[in-house]
Amino acid sequence: MASVTSLTAQVHQRLANALSATLPETADADPLLRRSDRADYQANGILALAKKAKANPRELATQVVEKITAPDLFKDVEVSGPGFLNITVTDKAITETLAARAADGDRLGVPLKDNPGITIVDYAQPNVAKEMHVGHLRSAVIGDALRGMLDFTGEKTIGRHHIGDWGTQFGMLIQYLFEHPGELAPPEDVDGEQAMSNLNRVYKASRALFDSDEEFKERARKRVVALQSGDKETLELWQQFVDESKVYFYSVFEKLDMEIRDEEIVGESAYNEGMPETARLLEEMGVAVRSEGALVVFFDEIRGKDDQPVPLIVQKADGGFGYAASDLTAIRNRVFDLHATTLLYVVDVRQSLHFKMVFETARRAGWLSEHVTAHNMGYGTVLGADGKPFKTREGETVRLEDLLDEAVERATAVVREKAEKVGLTEEEIVENGRYVGIGAVKYADLSTSPNRDYKFDLDQMVSLNGDTSVYLQYAYARIKSILRKAEGAAPVAHPELELAPAERALGLHLDAFGDTVFDAAAEYAPHKLAAYLYQLASHLTTLYDQCPVLKADTSEQTENRLFLVDLTARTLHQGMALLGIRTPERL
Ligand code: ARG
């Protein structure tokens, strides 16, 4: 439990107590409390309870109100409509609860889970020897944010980057490298850009040979067999592709301002050794059956066009293993070796059928159960301004790097416009441009529900008005600037002061931070945290409009307002950090 009990939780508890004192037979009845425009909160739970107890709801509500005794907390509780309660809390309770939150360090009152588990997050999974494109963006951004949020609530997360580092396509590449040694540079000698350009060159040249030269094609096919049988020299060449690709991956992740750890890059190939065992176990248990030589799993409800069942192929008729076998083996590893309690996959929604079949197979095998669950956060597509899947003007997929570079460029221009007024150095302009540009890309992604498509529109993303990260970053920097200008005055909570409407609204919203983070993490819903932060910044804007901070009527009022905006800044900073977005001090 949290060390800080939110105001909402306090009100909830008092109401629940009053309810059970009025109706002793309904021990833990839910007052159904929510924030409301008319008062601070509204409770609707009495209606259903009255119905159950065959009582008049308004009378019951009146009895409940009589049982509420907490004058420090409740300013006013009023029965309204058919039996709702409109609840107003005292200003003192708001300020005191916020002061407790402010004293809670970086946690800011976010509760810790009672029974944290181990969640394996499968995200940011590019493919070896291939360029990363816009499709890889969402998995990385959403996965990273989910990890941040889950870790913060005490869950232990382990990352798995299930990179595509295996398959028949490597035969062609390796054979080419075998015939043209030295085409890939040692990883320590190249940067990300050079690494990718080497890989591209090798890919194009080998593809051209493969398509034009029958004999090369045959040698490439033999190379696949050598790779699969673990031939040492072949594996060494394969490793060169993996190493060169990693140099490139790291450079892109760095651009994304995202930390990726080497020990968590565990690609498809890592499960090769376990795949025969996976097949054997599934066949022995009768989960998988032989069909035309292949080992497959059937599902009643999964059928193709002609109503034929579509099976999951564990092992092909030629003995080869594919994508499904590697995922099934990965599940065994994650459940039995890593002791996962939750498997979370952040993968394009277009793979949802694959995961549905893989999860169901694992359930039948007993690898997944009510204690170990799997979940695919199938995310939607990134669309262009025209509403179609995002492509270049030439109709090609957009390189992730180009996209990020452009975002940073646009953002730097935005930052530069205001730089002189703020007094930023060139170095700060460049750094902020990066944080604003990358933040814009991440925020646009995270503020949309993951399962929906969204439009990649840089103009909108770096706009200073509206639901953008820049708006939030400016809100933060503006508070920081006020705090710097405050000189003698410091943020101090004054519970004895009356609050203006804008202060109350901001305060009540700040109170919801803990519950919001906790719920958004539990529901894998970063967009709920994003929406919360946007509302927080909007409340702040209203406060500035209505309540002078540094020029308030009394010095106590200034201190109290500084306290409110300081807590807002800390909340913005922490919330954005959980989403993987930076908040520059001066902007
Ligand atoms: N590398 C794959 C792709 O680009 C995604 C891997 C997803 N994760 C998994 N466990 N299958 O399509």
XYZ file of C-alpha atoms and ligand atoms in Angstrom:
599
model
C 0.000 0.000 0.000
C 0.975 3.586 -0.466
C 2.478 5.584 2.300
C 0.196 8.391 1.151
C -3.537 7.810 1.018
C -5.124 9.881 -1.698
C -8.009 12.139 -0.908
C -10.191 10.043 -3.157
C -9.292 6.948 -1.170
C -10.004 8.730 2.113
C -13.414 9.888 0.905
C -14.131 6.423 -0.441
C -13.254 4.825 2.881
C -15.432 7.190 4.935
C -18.383 6.654 2.624
C -17.997 2.906 2.700
C -17.935 3.046 6.491
C -21.068 5.175 6.601
C -22.770 2.810 4.174
C -22.058 -0.289 6.188
C -23.086 1.490 9.388
C -26.432 2.259 7.761
C -26.909 -1.122 6.109
C -24.906 -3.582 8.241
C -25.891 -6.535 6.029
C -24.056 -5.085 2.998
C -20.561 -5.207 4.416
C -18.329 -3.986 1.611
C -20.712 -2.078 -0.584
C -19.117 0.170 -3.208
C -20.189 3.811 -2.960
C -19.250 4.215 -6.666
C -17.318 7.398 -6.176
C -16.150 9.550 -9.051
C -14.949 13.078 -9.657
C -17.716 15.372 -10.672
C -18.243 18.847 -12.099
C -21.036 19.822 -9.736
C -19.128 19.135 -6.556
C -15.714 17.571 -6.009
C -17.093 14.041 -6.085
C -20.324 12.266 -6.720
C -21.299 8.895 -5.230
C -23.906 6.879 -7.140
C -23.692 3.585 -5.299
C -26.658 4.158 -2.992
C -29.206 3.703 -5.794
C -28.358 0.075 -6.392
C -28.069 -0.652 -2.686
C -31.480 0.859 -1.999
C -32.985 -1.283 -4.703
C -31.472 -4.386 -3.145
C -32.594 -3.430 0.358
C -36.011 -2.370 -0.982
C -35.513 1.041 0.620
C -36.237 4.534 -0.629
C -32.941 5.727 -2.118
C -33.264 9.348 -1.018
C -34.102 8.308 2.521
C -31.249 5.873 2.574
C -28.914 8.560 1.246
C -30.040 10.937 3.993
C -29.322 8.287 6.622
C -25.875 7.690 5.170
C -25.096 11.411 5.255
C -26.005 11.473 8.950
C -23.491 8.717 9.598
C -20.630 10.597 7.954
C -18.459 12.112 10.627
C -15.248 13.701 9.441
C -15.549 17.470 9.550
C -11.887 17.885 8.630
C -12.424 16.018 5.396
C -15.966 16.860 4.334
C -17.098 20.400 3.804
C -20.461 19.458 2.414
C -22.345 16.280 1.575
C -25.648 16.806 -0.142
C -28.305 14.394 -1.321
C -29.297 15.155 -4.880
C -31.504 13.737 -7.629
C -32.925 10.275 -6.982
C -30.298 9.521 -4.332
C -26.854 10.651 -5.392
C -24.429 12.250 -3.002
C -22.622 15.414 -4.014
C -19.472 15.707 -1.963
C -17.256 18.704 -1.365
C -14.036 18.243 0.580
C -12.400 20.932 2.686
C -9.573 23.056 1.347
C -7.525 22.011 4.324
C -7.847 18.320 3.439
C -6.712 19.044 -0.120
C -3.609 20.937 0.919
C -2.693 18.510 3.702
C -2.974 15.466 1.471
C -0.891 17.150 -1.194
C 1.715 18.068 1.393
C 2.006 14.386 2.334
C 2.380 13.557 -1.353
C 5.050 16.205 -1.770
C 6.967 14.714 1.163
C 6.959 11.272 -0.467
C 10.066 11.901 -2.610
C 10.024 10.784 -6.232
C 7.198 8.336 -5.646
C 4.751 11.207 -5.181
C 2.250 8.900 -3.564
C 2.139 6.246 -6.262
C 1.201 2.989 -4.500
C 3.324 -0.137 -4.762
C 1.713 -3.409 -5.740
C 0.854 -5.771 -2.912
C 1.985 -8.868 -4.782
C 4.412 -7.850 -7.489
C 5.216 -10.457 -10.100
C 7.715 -10.849 -12.913
C 6.607 -9.549 -16.280
C 8.594 -10.350 -19.387
C 8.151 -7.539 -21.864
C 8.791 -8.641 -25.455
C 9.315 -5.376 -27.359
C 11.670 -3.527 -29.707
C 12.372 -6.501 -31.925
C 13.992 -5.412 -35.200
C 15.368 -7.860 -37.715
C 19.018 -8.585 -38.423
C 20.459 -7.173 -41.642
C 17.339 -5.099 -42.187
C 16.675 -1.437 -41.789
C 14.350 -0.360 -38.976
C 11.248 1.343 -40.259
C 8.291 3.172 -38.840
C 6.663 -0.146 -37.946
C 9.345 -0.783 -35.341
C 8.676 2.518 -33.630
C 5.529 1.642 -31.739
C 6.801 -1.583 -30.247
C 9.863 0.168 -28.861
C 8.035 3.236 -27.571
C 5.065 1.415 -26.034
C 7.211 -1.363 -24.579
C 9.617 1.072 -22.977
C 6.785 3.102 -21.434
C 5.066 -0.002 -20.091
C 8.277 -1.133 -18.475
C 8.754 2.271 -16.875
C 5.240 2.245 -15.468
C 5.298 -1.373 -14.320
C 8.686 -1.067 -12.633
C 7.463 2.021 -10.824
C 4.607 0.089 -9.246
C 7.027 -2.531 -7.977
C 6.556 -5.167 -10.666
C 9.832 -6.680 -11.828
C 10.188 -6.450 -15.581
C 12.633 -8.298 -17.779
C 13.016 -7.175 -21.368
C 13.239 -9.539 -24.296
C 14.127 -8.223 -27.728
C 13.060 -11.143 -29.891
C 15.033 -9.998 -32.888
C 14.667 -11.751 -36.224
C 18.103 -13.324 -36.465
C 17.322 -16.694 -38.006
C 15.788 -18.172 -41.120
C 16.450 -19.215 -44.670
C 17.152 -15.661 -45.830
C 20.534 -15.899 -44.126
C 21.718 -18.567 -46.594
C 22.003 -16.024 -49.369
C 23.683 -13.404 -47.207
C 26.201 -15.747 -45.641
C 27.107 -17.366 -48.956
C 27.772 -13.936 -50.411
C 29.970 -12.944 -47.491
C 31.790 -16.255 -47.776
C 32.569 -15.455 -51.414
C 33.321 -11.775 -50.708
C 35.049 -11.716 -47.344
C 35.653 -8.333 -45.716
C 32.447 -6.742 -46.989
C 31.306 -6.252 -43.410
C 33.629 -4.262 -41.154
C 34.403 -5.382 -37.588
C 31.748 -3.853 -35.312
C 34.278 -1.767 -33.400
C 35.286 -0.013 -36.622
C 31.870 1.233 -37.737
C 29.139 3.529 -36.524
C 25.459 2.780 -36.935
C 25.147 4.452 -40.291
C 28.154 2.696 -41.815
C 27.004 -0.617 -40.401
C 23.617 -0.292 -42.056
C 25.087 0.862 -45.324
C 27.390 -2.180 -45.341
C 24.481 -4.461 -44.600
C 22.385 -2.854 -47.312
C 25.172 -3.211 -49.838
C 25.652 -6.889 -49.034
C 21.924 -7.456 -49.110
C 21.463 -5.843 -52.538
C 24.478 -7.550 -54.079
C 23.546 -10.984 -52.759
C 19.932 -10.548 -53.800
C 21.010 -9.636 -57.335
C 23.198 -12.736 -57.541
C 20.500 -14.904 -56.044
C 17.974 -13.743 -58.639
C 20.280 -14.008 -61.636
C 22.688 -16.851 -60.942
C 21.215 -20.340 -60.573
C 24.463 -21.762 -59.272
C 24.736 -19.131 -56.573
C 21.163 -19.864 -55.630
C 22.064 -23.514 -55.175
C 25.130 -22.666 -53.079
C 22.959 -20.353 -50.958
C 20.471 -23.160 -50.407
C 23.261 -25.464 -49.246
C 24.415 -22.717 -46.930
C 21.036 -22.758 -45.194
C 21.532 -26.444 -44.451
C 25.031 -25.763 -43.123
C 23.667 -22.992 -40.907
C 20.936 -25.209 -39.519
C 23.304 -28.046 -38.811
C 25.529 -25.691 -36.843
C 28.547 -25.629 -39.165
C 31.188 -23.599 -37.352
C 32.436 -21.435 -40.206
C 28.871 -20.678 -41.322
C 27.887 -19.666 -37.803
C 30.863 -17.311 -37.594
C 29.754 -15.517 -40.728
C 26.188 -15.406 -39.430
C 27.494 -13.862 -36.208
C 29.107 -11.095 -38.250
C 25.687 -10.099 -39.552
C 24.258 -10.105 -36.048
C 27.106 -8.027 -34.629
C 27.022 -5.498 -37.453
C 23.271 -5.172 -37.059
C 23.541 -4.586 -33.339
C 25.822 -1.613 -33.930
C 23.067 -0.217 -36.079
C 20.238 -1.080 -33.653
C 22.047 0.592 -30.788
C 22.520 3.767 -32.768
C 18.800 3.946 -33.531
C 17.787 3.210 -29.955
C 20.148 5.886 -28.784
C 18.497 8.308 -31.149
C 15.226 7.244 -29.579
C 16.738 8.106 -26.193
C 16.076 4.570 -25.039
C 18.288 2.221 -23.095
C 18.565 -1.277 -24.517
C 20.655 -3.873 -22.690
C 22.702 -6.422 -24.493
C 21.686 -9.310 -22.236
C 18.072 -8.634 -23.102
C 18.632 -8.982 -26.836
C 17.658 -12.614 -27.103
C 16.643 -13.314 -30.667
C 14.852 -16.157 -32.377
C 18.086 -18.116 -32.737
C 18.527 -18.345 -28.975
C 15.718 -20.891 -28.866
C 17.082 -23.199 -31.579
C 18.415 -25.736 -29.146
C 15.146 -26.087 -27.279
C 12.907 -26.422 -30.327
C 13.169 -30.214 -30.856
C 12.227 -30.685 -27.211
C 9.285 -28.321 -27.586
C 8.072 -30.389 -30.527
C 8.586 -33.663 -28.666
C 6.694 -32.442 -25.587
C 3.781 -31.127 -27.616
C 3.532 -34.341 -29.603
C 3.766 -36.559 -26.510
C 1.035 -34.608 -24.780
C -1.114 -34.885 -27.864
C -1.335 -31.117 -28.147
C 0.318 -31.295 -31.586
C -0.407 -33.946 -34.192
C 1.249 -35.116 -37.396
C -0.494 -33.936 -40.512
C 0.995 -34.556 -43.952
C 4.375 -35.018 -42.309
C 4.276 -31.722 -40.412
C 3.688 -31.364 -36.697
C 0.738 -29.038 -36.190
C -1.821 -27.813 -33.683
C -5.454 -27.389 -34.705
C -8.038 -24.999 -33.276
C -11.756 -25.434 -33.739
C -12.504 -21.785 -33.960
C -9.651 -20.696 -36.213
C -10.589 -21.289 -39.826
C -9.469 -19.953 -43.168
C -11.415 -18.782 -46.214
C -12.881 -22.126 -47.266
C -13.734 -22.939 -43.634
C -10.726 -25.234 -43.442
C -9.014 -25.206 -40.046
C -5.795 -23.194 -40.072
C -3.185 -25.005 -37.991
C -0.163 -23.663 -36.172
C 2.917 -25.292 -37.658
C 5.350 -26.410 -34.972
C 7.606 -28.366 -37.299
C 7.537 -28.437 -41.075
C 7.418 -31.689 -43.051
C 11.107 -31.285 -43.950
C 11.966 -31.193 -40.231
C 12.582 -27.449 -40.127
C 11.349 -25.185 -37.350
C 9.940 -21.702 -37.825
C 8.626 -18.631 -36.055
C 6.010 -20.506 -34.004
C 8.503 -23.050 -32.658
C 10.822 -20.273 -31.538
C 7.976 -18.458 -29.770
C 6.749 -21.637 -28.076
C 10.257 -22.435 -26.893
C 10.673 -18.859 -25.693
C 7.548 -19.301 -23.571
C 9.036 -22.371 -21.876
C 12.226 -20.417 -21.180
C 10.356 -17.396 -19.847
C 8.034 -19.415 -17.646
C 10.346 -22.107 -16.292
C 13.781 -20.439 -16.316
C 12.895 -16.783 -15.788
C 9.898 -17.608 -13.522
C 7.631 -15.128 -15.240
C 4.132 -14.552 -13.944
C 3.099 -12.462 -16.947
C 4.242 -12.515 -20.564
C 3.608 -9.277 -22.351
C 4.151 -9.001 -26.103
C 4.218 -5.614 -27.760
C 3.813 -6.688 -31.362
C 1.894 -5.366 -34.372
C -1.778 -6.334 -34.316
C -1.216 -8.099 -37.635
C 0.496 -10.866 -35.702
C -2.403 -11.318 -33.310
C -3.567 -14.572 -34.900
C -0.075 -16.003 -34.503
C -0.070 -15.140 -30.812
C -3.590 -16.371 -30.289
C -2.531 -19.765 -31.586
C 0.800 -19.786 -29.747
C -0.832 -18.849 -26.422
C -3.606 -21.420 -26.820
C -1.046 -24.117 -27.616
C 0.974 -23.176 -24.537
C -2.179 -23.271 -22.431
C -3.047 -26.752 -23.645
C 0.483 -27.812 -22.798
C 0.093 -26.380 -19.295
C 2.909 -23.847 -19.767
C 0.451 -21.015 -19.390
C -2.217 -21.180 -16.711
C -4.219 -18.946 -14.443
C -0.949 -18.205 -12.634
C 1.069 -17.369 -15.713
C -0.789 -15.378 -18.306
C 0.173 -14.053 -21.709
C -1.058 -10.925 -23.332
C -0.426 -9.414 -26.747
C -0.617 -5.638 -26.895
C -1.346 -5.725 -30.591
C -0.823 -2.143 -31.641
C -2.287 -0.374 -34.628
C -0.637 1.072 -37.712
C 1.166 4.377 -38.096
C -0.656 6.267 -40.840
C 0.451 9.130 -43.057
C -1.404 12.443 -43.255
C -3.583 10.864 -45.986
C -4.837 8.215 -43.561
C -3.049 5.396 -45.399
C -0.130 3.400 -43.961
C 2.789 5.766 -43.669
C 5.009 5.701 -46.791
C 7.501 7.980 -48.479
C 6.391 9.975 -51.497
C 7.913 7.241 -53.634
C 5.694 4.724 -51.867
C 8.495 3.129 -49.876
C 8.461 2.329 -46.193
C 9.901 5.171 -44.138
C 13.246 4.585 -42.447
C 12.889 5.102 -38.743
C 16.062 7.148 -38.572
C 14.939 9.616 -41.238
C 11.735 10.098 -39.383
C 13.466 10.758 -36.082
C 15.958 13.107 -37.704
C 13.175 15.125 -39.229
C 11.303 15.330 -35.926
C 14.427 16.603 -34.184
C 15.054 19.120 -36.942
C 11.522 20.517 -36.697
C 11.670 20.596 -32.921
C 15.024 22.372 -32.927
C 13.500 25.116 -35.058
C 10.659 25.493 -32.553
C 13.107 25.632 -29.653
C 15.333 28.112 -31.444
C 12.481 30.565 -31.930
C 12.157 31.083 -28.196
C 15.793 30.472 -27.339
C 16.897 34.048 -27.241
C 14.191 35.095 -24.797
C 15.062 32.204 -22.495
C 18.781 32.734 -22.990
C 19.705 29.267 -24.201
C 23.194 28.453 -25.448
C 23.644 26.743 -28.803
C 24.458 23.540 -26.960
C 21.204 23.736 -25.005
C 19.254 24.430 -28.183
C 20.632 21.277 -29.760
C 19.983 19.166 -26.680
C 16.476 20.512 -26.154
C 15.710 20.069 -29.837
C 16.476 16.426 -29.391
C 14.376 16.030 -26.267
C 11.472 17.921 -27.764
C 11.608 16.121 -31.123
C 11.942 12.618 -29.743
C 9.445 13.444 -26.993
C 6.982 14.580 -29.650
C 7.259 11.305 -31.528
C 6.900 9.224 -28.374
C 4.046 11.256 -26.977
C 2.018 11.160 -30.193
C 2.302 7.406 -30.074
C 1.616 7.005 -26.367
C -1.294 9.396 -26.172
C -3.268 7.178 -28.545
C -4.752 3.967 -27.237
C -2.247 1.300 -28.408
C -4.795 -0.715 -30.352
C -5.759 2.251 -32.520
C -4.023 3.540 -35.627
C -2.641 7.050 -35.484
C -1.521 9.659 -37.958
C 2.113 10.591 -38.043
C 1.835 14.331 -38.469
C 4.961 16.242 -37.475
C 3.293 19.666 -37.751
C 0.767 18.630 -35.170
C 3.312 16.775 -33.017
C 5.579 19.760 -32.430
C 2.752 22.250 -32.041
C 2.860 24.316 -28.868
C -0.889 24.193 -28.437
C -2.900 21.080 -27.978
C -2.278 17.628 -26.681
C 1.450 17.413 -27.443
C 4.569 16.685 -25.450
C 5.927 20.152 -26.236
C 2.948 21.693 -24.490
C 3.726 19.579 -21.424
C 7.431 20.326 -21.620
C 6.729 24.043 -21.777
C 4.391 23.765 -18.805
C 7.233 22.186 -16.867
C 9.862 24.696 -17.953
C 7.551 27.594 -17.175
C 7.115 26.401 -13.595
C 10.866 26.031 -13.291
C 11.304 29.583 -14.484
C 8.766 30.860 -11.930
C 10.548 28.978 -9.171
C 13.834 30.579 -10.224
C 12.241 34.009 -10.239
C 10.655 33.481 -6.815
C 13.928 34.499 -5.174
C 13.136 34.742 -1.436
C 9.843 32.855 -1.557
C 9.867 29.076 -1.290
C 7.132 26.492 -1.872
C 5.388 25.965 1.464
C 2.001 24.335 2.010
C -0.456 26.390 4.037
C -3.440 24.203 4.902
C -5.070 27.088 6.751
C -5.556 29.060 3.520
C -8.755 29.056 1.516
C -8.278 27.859 -2.052
C -9.496 29.551 -5.213
C -11.480 27.366 -7.652
C -8.483 26.971 -9.973
C -6.285 25.924 -7.062
C -8.812 23.355 -5.910
C -9.158 21.933 -9.408
C -5.413 21.623 -9.818
C -5.058 20.178 -6.317
C -7.727 17.538 -6.806
C -6.141 16.536 -10.088
C -2.700 16.256 -8.489
C -4.292 13.991 -5.900
C -5.193 11.514 -8.657
C -1.609 10.932 -9.830
C -0.954 7.836 -7.737
C -4.153 6.067 -8.693
C -3.722 7.035 -12.341
C -0.209 5.619 -12.632
C -1.200 2.506 -10.738
C -4.257 1.818 -12.889
C -2.583 2.752 -16.173
C 0.222 0.290 -15.408
C -2.184 -2.468 -14.417
C -4.243 -1.940 -17.568
C -1.206 -1.536 -19.869
C -2.636 1.819 -20.851
C 0.064 4.474 -21.218
C -2.484 6.714 -22.948
C -4.310 7.085 -19.642
C -1.195 8.513 -18.040
C -0.636 10.765 -21.066
C -4.204 12.053 -20.843
C -3.759 12.701 -17.130
C -0.605 14.746 -17.734
C -2.266 16.775 -20.446
C -5.149 17.610 -18.117
C -2.640 18.503 -15.426
C -0.993 21.022 -17.737
C -4.416 22.425 -18.661
C -5.321 22.925 -15.002
C -2.024 24.717 -14.601
C -2.822 27.057 -17.483
C -6.138 27.925 -15.836
C -4.373 28.564 -12.548
C -1.995 31.026 -14.201
C -4.968 32.808 -15.752
C -6.842 33.160 -12.502
C -4.296 33.210 -9.698
C -1.121 35.290 -9.720
C 1.650 33.184 -8.205
C 4.462 35.608 -7.430
C 2.178 38.604 -7.064
C -0.440 37.032 -4.815
C -2.159 39.046 -2.079
C -0.108 37.675 0.785
C 3.268 36.013 1.054
C 1.573 32.881 2.470
C -0.563 32.697 -0.635
C 2.508 32.999 -2.833
C 4.196 30.223 -0.881
C 1.156 28.008 -1.160
C 0.848 28.623 -4.893
C 4.539 27.939 -5.318
C 3.925 24.710 -3.439
C 1.137 23.773 -5.846
C 3.095 24.546 -8.998
C 6.231 22.888 -7.667
C 4.305 19.686 -6.988
C 2.817 20.010 -10.473
C 6.309 20.276 -11.956
C 7.491 17.207 -10.073
C 4.413 15.298 -11.155
C 4.895 16.306 -14.790
C 8.544 15.353 -14.628
C 7.912 11.956 -13.070
C 4.939 11.165 -15.286
C 6.826 12.059 -18.450
C 9.872 10.101 -17.287
C 7.710 7.010 -16.879
C 6.682 7.441 -20.506
C 10.327 7.813 -21.555
C 10.105 11.550 -22.251
C 12.484 14.218 -20.931
C 11.521 17.518 -19.425
C 14.240 20.155 -20.016
C 14.675 22.673 -17.205
C 14.760 25.663 -19.519
C 12.879 25.872 -22.757
N 10.980 -9.544 -35.285
C 9.565 -9.694 -35.453
C 9.073 -8.776 -36.579
O 9.722 -7.804 -36.932
C 8.790 -9.368 -34.216
C 9.039 -10.294 -33.067
C 7.934 -10.246 -32.085
N 8.144 -11.064 -30.933
C 7.945 -12.350 -30.847
N 8.171 -12.977 -29.729
N 7.494 -13.039 -31.888
O 8.011 -9.036 -37.119
